[in-house]
């Protein structure tokens, strides 16, 4: 337990400078309520980049009403209104975001129609507009969701850090296979249940516990106690916390959306993308780690121990900061 207090100085140094999902993209969602009439949801960061103002631009012929409703949702500001696009043909129409030039993050455009079709694209400074085309086929849907799952795993440092801590905890043998398999099963179950609406937990609570799971894993690496429960049965940690990480994945998937007519395919593809990203993280980490250990064949056991503990302390400190931020106690770090 005393090792946990060693994380505090690092936590102070890192305060305010690290984010689990840096420069999170905005969201422009359009959900068809009645034929041609859409509920528009525009979500942007509460802390926009200075000098950057993003504005959604609808096609000519879409008539928006002036009744806007706004509220705060997590770390974003959400504005909603309705628009009537019944006078135009959506296929071939262009939806554009102005102000993306110079913006380091993009905006996820998502449109869901009454017939179950789902259109989405990440709009960026290089590609600030989407022109709607006929509904994608099964292969296009699968590829889109594989890429989405892969991108989220690699861009979500909290998930990457947890996988790295599991690898440091159990090494790279057969036990790692079982440990990662249980993590996969855990997050796959809750990802599906949450995405389908059977499970619902507060987003900030889930994100806070995900950060705490990394702290616990880092503490186990630091303790290096062969008699501890998680050291003897690491699958308990990976499977249990995997259930929570699945809810985190589902939060991203809920913004990305699921095609009504191809939900099983989209869920499976998103999970496959996550697994590809997960395996890539493990493979790259093992290659780098083995390379470090081979720099000097005569490293002392103390040097090797420091090489193992350094990432554990660093990642544990960052995760502790995230936990404080997500439960609303970050201001206490400045006292």
Short mmCIF file of C-alpha atoms in Angstrom, two decimals, residues 53 130 142 152 164 170 188 278 285 287:
data_model
loop_
_atom_site.label_atom_id
_atom_site.label_comp_id
_atom_site.label_asym_id
_atom_site.label_seq_id
_atom_site.Cartn_x
_atom_site.Cartn_y
_atom_site.Cartn_z
CA UNK A 53 -15.51 28.22 -33.88
CA UNK A 130 -19.90 14.63 -46.43
CA UNK A 142 -18.05 -4.25 -41.41
CA UNK A 152 -10.82 3.90 -30.42
CA UNK A 164 0.14 -2.70 -20.83
CA UNK A 170 1.74 -11.66 -16.08
CA UNK A 188 -17.35 -7.84 -25.27
CA UNK A 278 -5.34 -4.66 -28.44
CA UNK A 285 5.04 -3.29 -26.14
CA UNK A 287 9.04 -5.96 -28.81
#
